[in-house]
JSON list of C-alpha atoms and ligand atoms in Angstrom, two decimals:
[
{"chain": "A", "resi": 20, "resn": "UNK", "atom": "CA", "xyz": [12.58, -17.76, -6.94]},
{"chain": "A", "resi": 21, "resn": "UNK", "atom": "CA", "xyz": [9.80, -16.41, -5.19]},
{"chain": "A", "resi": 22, "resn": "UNK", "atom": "CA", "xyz": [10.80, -13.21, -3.75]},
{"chain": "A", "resi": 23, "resn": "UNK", "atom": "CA", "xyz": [9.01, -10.42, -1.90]},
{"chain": "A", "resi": 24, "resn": "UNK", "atom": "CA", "xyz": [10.56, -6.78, -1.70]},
{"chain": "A", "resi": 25, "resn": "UNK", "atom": "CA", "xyz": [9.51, -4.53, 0.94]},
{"chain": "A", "resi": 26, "resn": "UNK", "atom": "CA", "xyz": [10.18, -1.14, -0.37]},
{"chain": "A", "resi": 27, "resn": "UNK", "atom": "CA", "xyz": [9.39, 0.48, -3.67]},
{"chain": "A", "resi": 28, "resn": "UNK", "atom": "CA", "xyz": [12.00, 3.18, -3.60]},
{"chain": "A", "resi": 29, "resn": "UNK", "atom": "CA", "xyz": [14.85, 4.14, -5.45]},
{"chain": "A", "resi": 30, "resn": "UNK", "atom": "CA", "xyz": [16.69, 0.53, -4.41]},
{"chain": "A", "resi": 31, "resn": "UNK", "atom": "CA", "xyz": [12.84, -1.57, -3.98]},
{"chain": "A", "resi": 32, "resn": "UNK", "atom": "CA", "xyz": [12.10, -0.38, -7.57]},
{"chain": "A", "resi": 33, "resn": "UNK", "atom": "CA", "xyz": [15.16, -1.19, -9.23]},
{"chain": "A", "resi": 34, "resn": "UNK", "atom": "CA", "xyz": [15.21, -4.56, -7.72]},
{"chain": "A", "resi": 35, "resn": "UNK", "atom": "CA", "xyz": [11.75, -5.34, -8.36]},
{"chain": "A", "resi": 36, "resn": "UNK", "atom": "CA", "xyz": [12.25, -4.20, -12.38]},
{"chain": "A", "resi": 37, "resn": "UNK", "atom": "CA", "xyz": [15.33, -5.93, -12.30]},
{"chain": "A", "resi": 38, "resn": "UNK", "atom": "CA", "xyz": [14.57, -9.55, -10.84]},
{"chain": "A", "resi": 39, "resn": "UNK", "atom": "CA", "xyz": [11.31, -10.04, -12.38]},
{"chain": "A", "resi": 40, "resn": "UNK", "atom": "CA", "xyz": [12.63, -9.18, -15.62]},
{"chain": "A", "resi": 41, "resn": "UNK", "atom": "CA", "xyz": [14.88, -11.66, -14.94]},
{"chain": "A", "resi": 42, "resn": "UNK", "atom": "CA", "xyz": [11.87, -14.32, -14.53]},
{"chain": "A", "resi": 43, "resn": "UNK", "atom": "CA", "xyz": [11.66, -14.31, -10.84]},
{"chain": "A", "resi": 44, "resn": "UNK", "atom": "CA", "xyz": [7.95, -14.15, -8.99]},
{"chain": "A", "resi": 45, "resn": "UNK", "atom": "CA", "xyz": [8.08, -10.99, -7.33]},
{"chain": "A", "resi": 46, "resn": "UNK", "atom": "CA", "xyz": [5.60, -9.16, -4.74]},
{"chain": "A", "resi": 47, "resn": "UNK", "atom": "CA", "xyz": [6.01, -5.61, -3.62]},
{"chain": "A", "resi": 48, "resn": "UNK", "atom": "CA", "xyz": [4.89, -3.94, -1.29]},
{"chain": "A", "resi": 49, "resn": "UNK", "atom": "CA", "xyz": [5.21, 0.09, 0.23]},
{"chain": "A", "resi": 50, "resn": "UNK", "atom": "CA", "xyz": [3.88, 1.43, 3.45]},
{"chain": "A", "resi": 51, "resn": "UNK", "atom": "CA", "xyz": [1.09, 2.87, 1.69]},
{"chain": "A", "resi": 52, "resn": "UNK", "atom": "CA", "xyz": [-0.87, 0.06, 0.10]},
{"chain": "A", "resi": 53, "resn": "UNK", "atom": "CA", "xyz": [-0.23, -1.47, -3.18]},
{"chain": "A", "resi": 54, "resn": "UNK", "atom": "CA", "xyz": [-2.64, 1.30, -5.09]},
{"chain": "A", "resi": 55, "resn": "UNK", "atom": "CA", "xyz": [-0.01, 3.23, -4.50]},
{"chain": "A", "resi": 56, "resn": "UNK", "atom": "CA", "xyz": [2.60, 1.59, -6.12]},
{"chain": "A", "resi": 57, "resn": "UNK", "atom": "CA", "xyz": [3.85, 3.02, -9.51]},
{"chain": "A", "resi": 58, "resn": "UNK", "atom": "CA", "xyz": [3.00, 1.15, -12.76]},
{"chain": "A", "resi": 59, "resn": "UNK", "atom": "CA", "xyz": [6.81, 1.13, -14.10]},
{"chain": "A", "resi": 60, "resn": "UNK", "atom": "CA", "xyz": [7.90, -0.55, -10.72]},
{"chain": "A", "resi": 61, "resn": "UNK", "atom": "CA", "xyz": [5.35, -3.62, -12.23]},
{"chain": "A", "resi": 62, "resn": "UNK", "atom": "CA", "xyz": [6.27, -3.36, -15.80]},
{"chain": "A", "resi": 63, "resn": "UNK", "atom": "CA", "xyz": [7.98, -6.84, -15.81]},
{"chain": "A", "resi": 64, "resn": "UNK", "atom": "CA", "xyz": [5.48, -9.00, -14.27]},
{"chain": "A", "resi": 65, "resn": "UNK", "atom": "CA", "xyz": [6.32, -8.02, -10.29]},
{"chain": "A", "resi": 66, "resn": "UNK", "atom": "CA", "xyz": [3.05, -7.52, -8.11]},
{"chain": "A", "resi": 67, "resn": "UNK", "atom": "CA", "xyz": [1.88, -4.80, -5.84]},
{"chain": "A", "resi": 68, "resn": "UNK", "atom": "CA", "xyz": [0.36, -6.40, -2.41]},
{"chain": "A", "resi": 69, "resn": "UNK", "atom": "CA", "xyz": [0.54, -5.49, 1.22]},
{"chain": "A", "resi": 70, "resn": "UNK", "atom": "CA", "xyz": [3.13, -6.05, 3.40]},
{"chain": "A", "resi": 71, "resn": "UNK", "atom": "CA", "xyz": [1.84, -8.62, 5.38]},
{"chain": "A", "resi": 72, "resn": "UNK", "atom": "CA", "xyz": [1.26, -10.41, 1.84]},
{"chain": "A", "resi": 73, "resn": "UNK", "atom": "CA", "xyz": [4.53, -10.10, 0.27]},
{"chain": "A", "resi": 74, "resn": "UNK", "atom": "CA", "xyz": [6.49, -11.88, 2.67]},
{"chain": "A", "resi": 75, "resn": "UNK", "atom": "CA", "xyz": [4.04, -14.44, 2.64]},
{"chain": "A", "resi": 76, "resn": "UNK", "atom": "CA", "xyz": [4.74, -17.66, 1.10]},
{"chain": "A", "resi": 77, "resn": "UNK", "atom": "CA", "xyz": [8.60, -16.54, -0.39]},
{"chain": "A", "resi": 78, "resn": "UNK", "atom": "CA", "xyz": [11.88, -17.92, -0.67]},
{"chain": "A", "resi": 79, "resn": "UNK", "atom": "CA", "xyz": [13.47, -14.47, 0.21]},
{"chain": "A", "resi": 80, "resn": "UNK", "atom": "CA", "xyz": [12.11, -11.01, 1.44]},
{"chain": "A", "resi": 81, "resn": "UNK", "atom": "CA", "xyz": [14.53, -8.16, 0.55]},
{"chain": "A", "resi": 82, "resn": "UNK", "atom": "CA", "xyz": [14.42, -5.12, 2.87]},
{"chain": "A", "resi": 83, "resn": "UNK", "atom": "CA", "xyz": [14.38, -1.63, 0.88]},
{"chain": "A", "resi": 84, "resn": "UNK", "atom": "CA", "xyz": [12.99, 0.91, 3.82]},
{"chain": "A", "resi": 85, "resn": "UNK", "atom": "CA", "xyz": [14.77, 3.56, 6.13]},
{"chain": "A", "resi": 86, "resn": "UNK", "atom": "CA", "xyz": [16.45, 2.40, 8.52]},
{"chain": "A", "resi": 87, "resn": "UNK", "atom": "CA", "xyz": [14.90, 3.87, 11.05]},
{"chain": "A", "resi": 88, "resn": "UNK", "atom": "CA", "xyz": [11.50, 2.24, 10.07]},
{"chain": "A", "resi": 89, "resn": "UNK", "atom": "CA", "xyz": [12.44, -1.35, 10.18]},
{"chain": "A", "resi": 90, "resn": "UNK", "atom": "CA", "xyz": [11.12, -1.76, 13.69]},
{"chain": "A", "resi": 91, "resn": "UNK", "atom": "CA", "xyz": [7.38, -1.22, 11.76]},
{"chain": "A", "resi": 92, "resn": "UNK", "atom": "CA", "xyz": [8.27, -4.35, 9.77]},
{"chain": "A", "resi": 93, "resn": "UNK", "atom": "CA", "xyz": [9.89, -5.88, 12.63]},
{"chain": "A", "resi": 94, "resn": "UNK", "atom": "CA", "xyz": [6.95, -8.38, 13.40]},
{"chain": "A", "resi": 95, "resn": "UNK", "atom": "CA", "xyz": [6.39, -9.94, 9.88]},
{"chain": "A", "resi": 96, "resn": "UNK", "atom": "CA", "xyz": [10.48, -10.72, 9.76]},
{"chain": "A", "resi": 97, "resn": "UNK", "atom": "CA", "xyz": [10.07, -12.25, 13.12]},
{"chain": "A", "resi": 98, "resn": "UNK", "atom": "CA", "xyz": [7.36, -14.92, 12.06]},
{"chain": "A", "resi": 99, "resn": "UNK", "atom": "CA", "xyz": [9.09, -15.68, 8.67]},
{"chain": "A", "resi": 100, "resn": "UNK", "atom": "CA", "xyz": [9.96, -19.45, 8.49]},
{"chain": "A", "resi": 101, "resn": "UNK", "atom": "CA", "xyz": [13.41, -20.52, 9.52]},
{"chain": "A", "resi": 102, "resn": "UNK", "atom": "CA", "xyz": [14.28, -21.06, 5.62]},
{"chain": "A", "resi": 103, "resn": "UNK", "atom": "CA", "xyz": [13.68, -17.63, 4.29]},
{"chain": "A", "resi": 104, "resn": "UNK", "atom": "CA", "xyz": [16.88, -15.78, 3.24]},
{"chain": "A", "resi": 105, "resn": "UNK", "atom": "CA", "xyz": [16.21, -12.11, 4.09]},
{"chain": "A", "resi": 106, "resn": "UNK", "atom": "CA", "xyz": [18.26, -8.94, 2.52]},
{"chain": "A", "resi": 107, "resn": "UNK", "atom": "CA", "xyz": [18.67, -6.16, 3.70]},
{"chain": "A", "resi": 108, "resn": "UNK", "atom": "CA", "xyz": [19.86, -2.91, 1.67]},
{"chain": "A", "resi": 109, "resn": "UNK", "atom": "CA", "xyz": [19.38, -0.43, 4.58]},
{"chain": "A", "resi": 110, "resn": "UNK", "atom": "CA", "xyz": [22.27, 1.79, 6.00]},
{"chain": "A", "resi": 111, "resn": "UNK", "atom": "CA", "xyz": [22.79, 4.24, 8.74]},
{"chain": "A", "resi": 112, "resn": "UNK", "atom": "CA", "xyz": [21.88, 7.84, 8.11]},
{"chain": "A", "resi": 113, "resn": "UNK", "atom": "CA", "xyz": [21.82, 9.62, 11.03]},
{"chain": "A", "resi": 114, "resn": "UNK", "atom": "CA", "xyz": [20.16, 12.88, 9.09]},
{"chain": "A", "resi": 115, "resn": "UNK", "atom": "CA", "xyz": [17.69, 10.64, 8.26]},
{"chain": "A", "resi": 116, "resn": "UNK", "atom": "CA", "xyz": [17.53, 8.26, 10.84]},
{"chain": "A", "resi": 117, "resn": "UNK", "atom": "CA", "xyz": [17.68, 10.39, 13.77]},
{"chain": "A", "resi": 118, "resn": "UNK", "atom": "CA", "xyz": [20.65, 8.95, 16.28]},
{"chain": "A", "resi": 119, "resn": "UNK", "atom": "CA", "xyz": [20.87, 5.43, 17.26]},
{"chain": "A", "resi": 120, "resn": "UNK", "atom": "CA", "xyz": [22.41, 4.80, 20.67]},
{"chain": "A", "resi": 121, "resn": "UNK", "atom": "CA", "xyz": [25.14, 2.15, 19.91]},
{"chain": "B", "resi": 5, "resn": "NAP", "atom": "N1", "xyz": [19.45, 5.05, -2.62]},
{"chain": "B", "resi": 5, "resn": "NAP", "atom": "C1", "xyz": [20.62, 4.42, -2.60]},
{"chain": "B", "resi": 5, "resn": "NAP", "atom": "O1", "xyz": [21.53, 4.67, -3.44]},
{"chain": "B", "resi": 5, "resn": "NAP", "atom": "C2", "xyz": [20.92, 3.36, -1.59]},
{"chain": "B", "resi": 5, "resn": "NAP", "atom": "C3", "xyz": [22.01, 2.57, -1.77]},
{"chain": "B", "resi": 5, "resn": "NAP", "atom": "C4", "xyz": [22.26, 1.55, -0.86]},
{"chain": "B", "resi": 5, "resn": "NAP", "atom": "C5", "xyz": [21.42, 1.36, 0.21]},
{"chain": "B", "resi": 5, "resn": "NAP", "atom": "N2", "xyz": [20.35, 2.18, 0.39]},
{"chain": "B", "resi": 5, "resn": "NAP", "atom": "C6", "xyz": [19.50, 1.95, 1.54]},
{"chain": "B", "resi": 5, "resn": "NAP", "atom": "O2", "xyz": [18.38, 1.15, 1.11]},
{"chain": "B", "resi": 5, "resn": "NAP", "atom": "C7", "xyz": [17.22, 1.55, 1.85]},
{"chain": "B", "resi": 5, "resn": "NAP", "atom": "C8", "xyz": [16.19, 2.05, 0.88]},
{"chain": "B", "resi": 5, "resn": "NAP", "atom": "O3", "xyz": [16.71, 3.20, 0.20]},
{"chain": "B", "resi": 5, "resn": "NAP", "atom": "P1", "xyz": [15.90, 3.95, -0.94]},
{"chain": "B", "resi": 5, "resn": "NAP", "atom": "O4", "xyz": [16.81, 5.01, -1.45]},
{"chain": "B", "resi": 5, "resn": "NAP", "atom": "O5", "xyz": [15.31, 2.95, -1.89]},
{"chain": "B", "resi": 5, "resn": "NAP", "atom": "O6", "xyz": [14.72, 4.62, -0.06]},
{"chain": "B", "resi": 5, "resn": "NAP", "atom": "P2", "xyz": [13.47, 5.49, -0.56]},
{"chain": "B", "resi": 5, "resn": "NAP", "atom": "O7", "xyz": [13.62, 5.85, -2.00]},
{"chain": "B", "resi": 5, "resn": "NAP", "atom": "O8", "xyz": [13.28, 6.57, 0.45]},
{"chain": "B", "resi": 5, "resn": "NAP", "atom": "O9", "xyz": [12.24, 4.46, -0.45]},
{"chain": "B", "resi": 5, "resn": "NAP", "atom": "C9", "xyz": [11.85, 3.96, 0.77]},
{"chain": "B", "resi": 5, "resn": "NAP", "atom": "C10", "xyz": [10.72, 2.99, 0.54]},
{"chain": "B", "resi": 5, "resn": "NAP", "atom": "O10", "xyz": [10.44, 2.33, 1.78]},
{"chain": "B", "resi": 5, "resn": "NAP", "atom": "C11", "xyz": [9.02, 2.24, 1.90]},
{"chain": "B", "resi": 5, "resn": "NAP", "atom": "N3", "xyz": [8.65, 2.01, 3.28]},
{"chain": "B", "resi": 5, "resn": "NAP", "atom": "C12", "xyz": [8.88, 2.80, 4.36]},
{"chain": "B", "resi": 5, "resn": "NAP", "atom": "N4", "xyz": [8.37, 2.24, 5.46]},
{"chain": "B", "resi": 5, "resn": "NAP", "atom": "C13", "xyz": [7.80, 1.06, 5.07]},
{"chain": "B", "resi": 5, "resn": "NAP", "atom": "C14", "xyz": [7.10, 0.04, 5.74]},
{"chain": "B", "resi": 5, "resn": "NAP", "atom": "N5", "xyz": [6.88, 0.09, 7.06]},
{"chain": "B", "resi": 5, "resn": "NAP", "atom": "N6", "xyz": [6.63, -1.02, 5.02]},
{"chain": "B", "resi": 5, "resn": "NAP", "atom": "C15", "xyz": [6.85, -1.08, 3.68]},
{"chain": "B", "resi": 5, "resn": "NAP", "atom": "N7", "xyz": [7.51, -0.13, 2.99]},
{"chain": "B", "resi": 5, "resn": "NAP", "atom": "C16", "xyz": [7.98, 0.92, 3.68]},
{"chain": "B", "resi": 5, "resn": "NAP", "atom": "C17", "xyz": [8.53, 3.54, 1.33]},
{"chain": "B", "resi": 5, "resn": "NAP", "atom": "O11", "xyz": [7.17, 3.43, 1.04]},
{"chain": "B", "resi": 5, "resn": "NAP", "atom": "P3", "xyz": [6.20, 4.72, 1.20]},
{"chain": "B", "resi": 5, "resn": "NAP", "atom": "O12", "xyz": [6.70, 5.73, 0.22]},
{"chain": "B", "resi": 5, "resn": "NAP", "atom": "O13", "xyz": [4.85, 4.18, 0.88]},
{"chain": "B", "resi": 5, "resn": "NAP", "atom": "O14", "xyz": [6.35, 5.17, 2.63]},
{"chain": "B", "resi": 5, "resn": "NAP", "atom": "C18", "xyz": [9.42, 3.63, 0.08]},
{"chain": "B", "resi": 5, "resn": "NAP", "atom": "O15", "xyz": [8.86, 2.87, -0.97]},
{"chain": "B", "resi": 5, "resn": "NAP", "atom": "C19", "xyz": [17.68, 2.63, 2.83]},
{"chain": "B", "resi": 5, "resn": "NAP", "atom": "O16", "xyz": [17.99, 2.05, 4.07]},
{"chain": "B", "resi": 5, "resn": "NAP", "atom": "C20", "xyz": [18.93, 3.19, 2.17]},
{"chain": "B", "resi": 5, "resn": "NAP", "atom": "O17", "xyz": [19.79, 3.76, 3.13]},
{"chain": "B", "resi": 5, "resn": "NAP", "atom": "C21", "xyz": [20.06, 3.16, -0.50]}
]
């Protein structure tokens, strides 16, 4: 599959070593630009890119950012295609989060 994780922390990274090892084409991409990204996140083939790019052309974006900055990514979710499957690993924590009205 063609998969694009946004996120290259302790869950993006995993994931990213993890499914391209596994012979997936995977994109990744942090909020700092993809210079940033560390070389063991691409040690099995995955690709650092931008965010705009790594949801581009995929069968399924995986969410790994706070929760609290998801509305940042809102707009590239919004104008996925109707046929990509999107993950995402993010919980509530309100320490980190700050509070949420419900
Ligand atoms: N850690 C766990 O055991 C665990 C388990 C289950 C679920 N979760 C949830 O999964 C999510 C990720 O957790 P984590 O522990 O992997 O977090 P983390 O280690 O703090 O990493 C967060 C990642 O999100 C990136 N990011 C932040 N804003 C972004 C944006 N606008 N665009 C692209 N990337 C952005 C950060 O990039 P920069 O560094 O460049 O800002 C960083 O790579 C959280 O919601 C967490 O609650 C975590």
């Amino acid at each position: 599959m063609k998969i694009g994780i946004l996120g290259t922390g302790h869950i993006g990274k995993t994931l990213a070593r993890k499914l391209s090892a596994a012979g997936h084409d995977v994109k990744v991409a942090n909020s700092r630009g993809p210079e940033t990204i560390e070389a063991d996140v691409l040690a099995f083939g995955a690709r650092a890119v931008s965010t705009a790019q790594a949801v581009e052309d995929v069968d399924a974006v995986i969410l790994s950012i706070p929760l609290n900055r998801i509305p940042t990514i809102a707009p590239l979710i919004a104008n996925l295609p109707a046929e990509t499957v999107v993950i995402d690993t993010s919980n509530y924590y309100p320490h980190r989060d700050d509070k949420i009205d419900a």
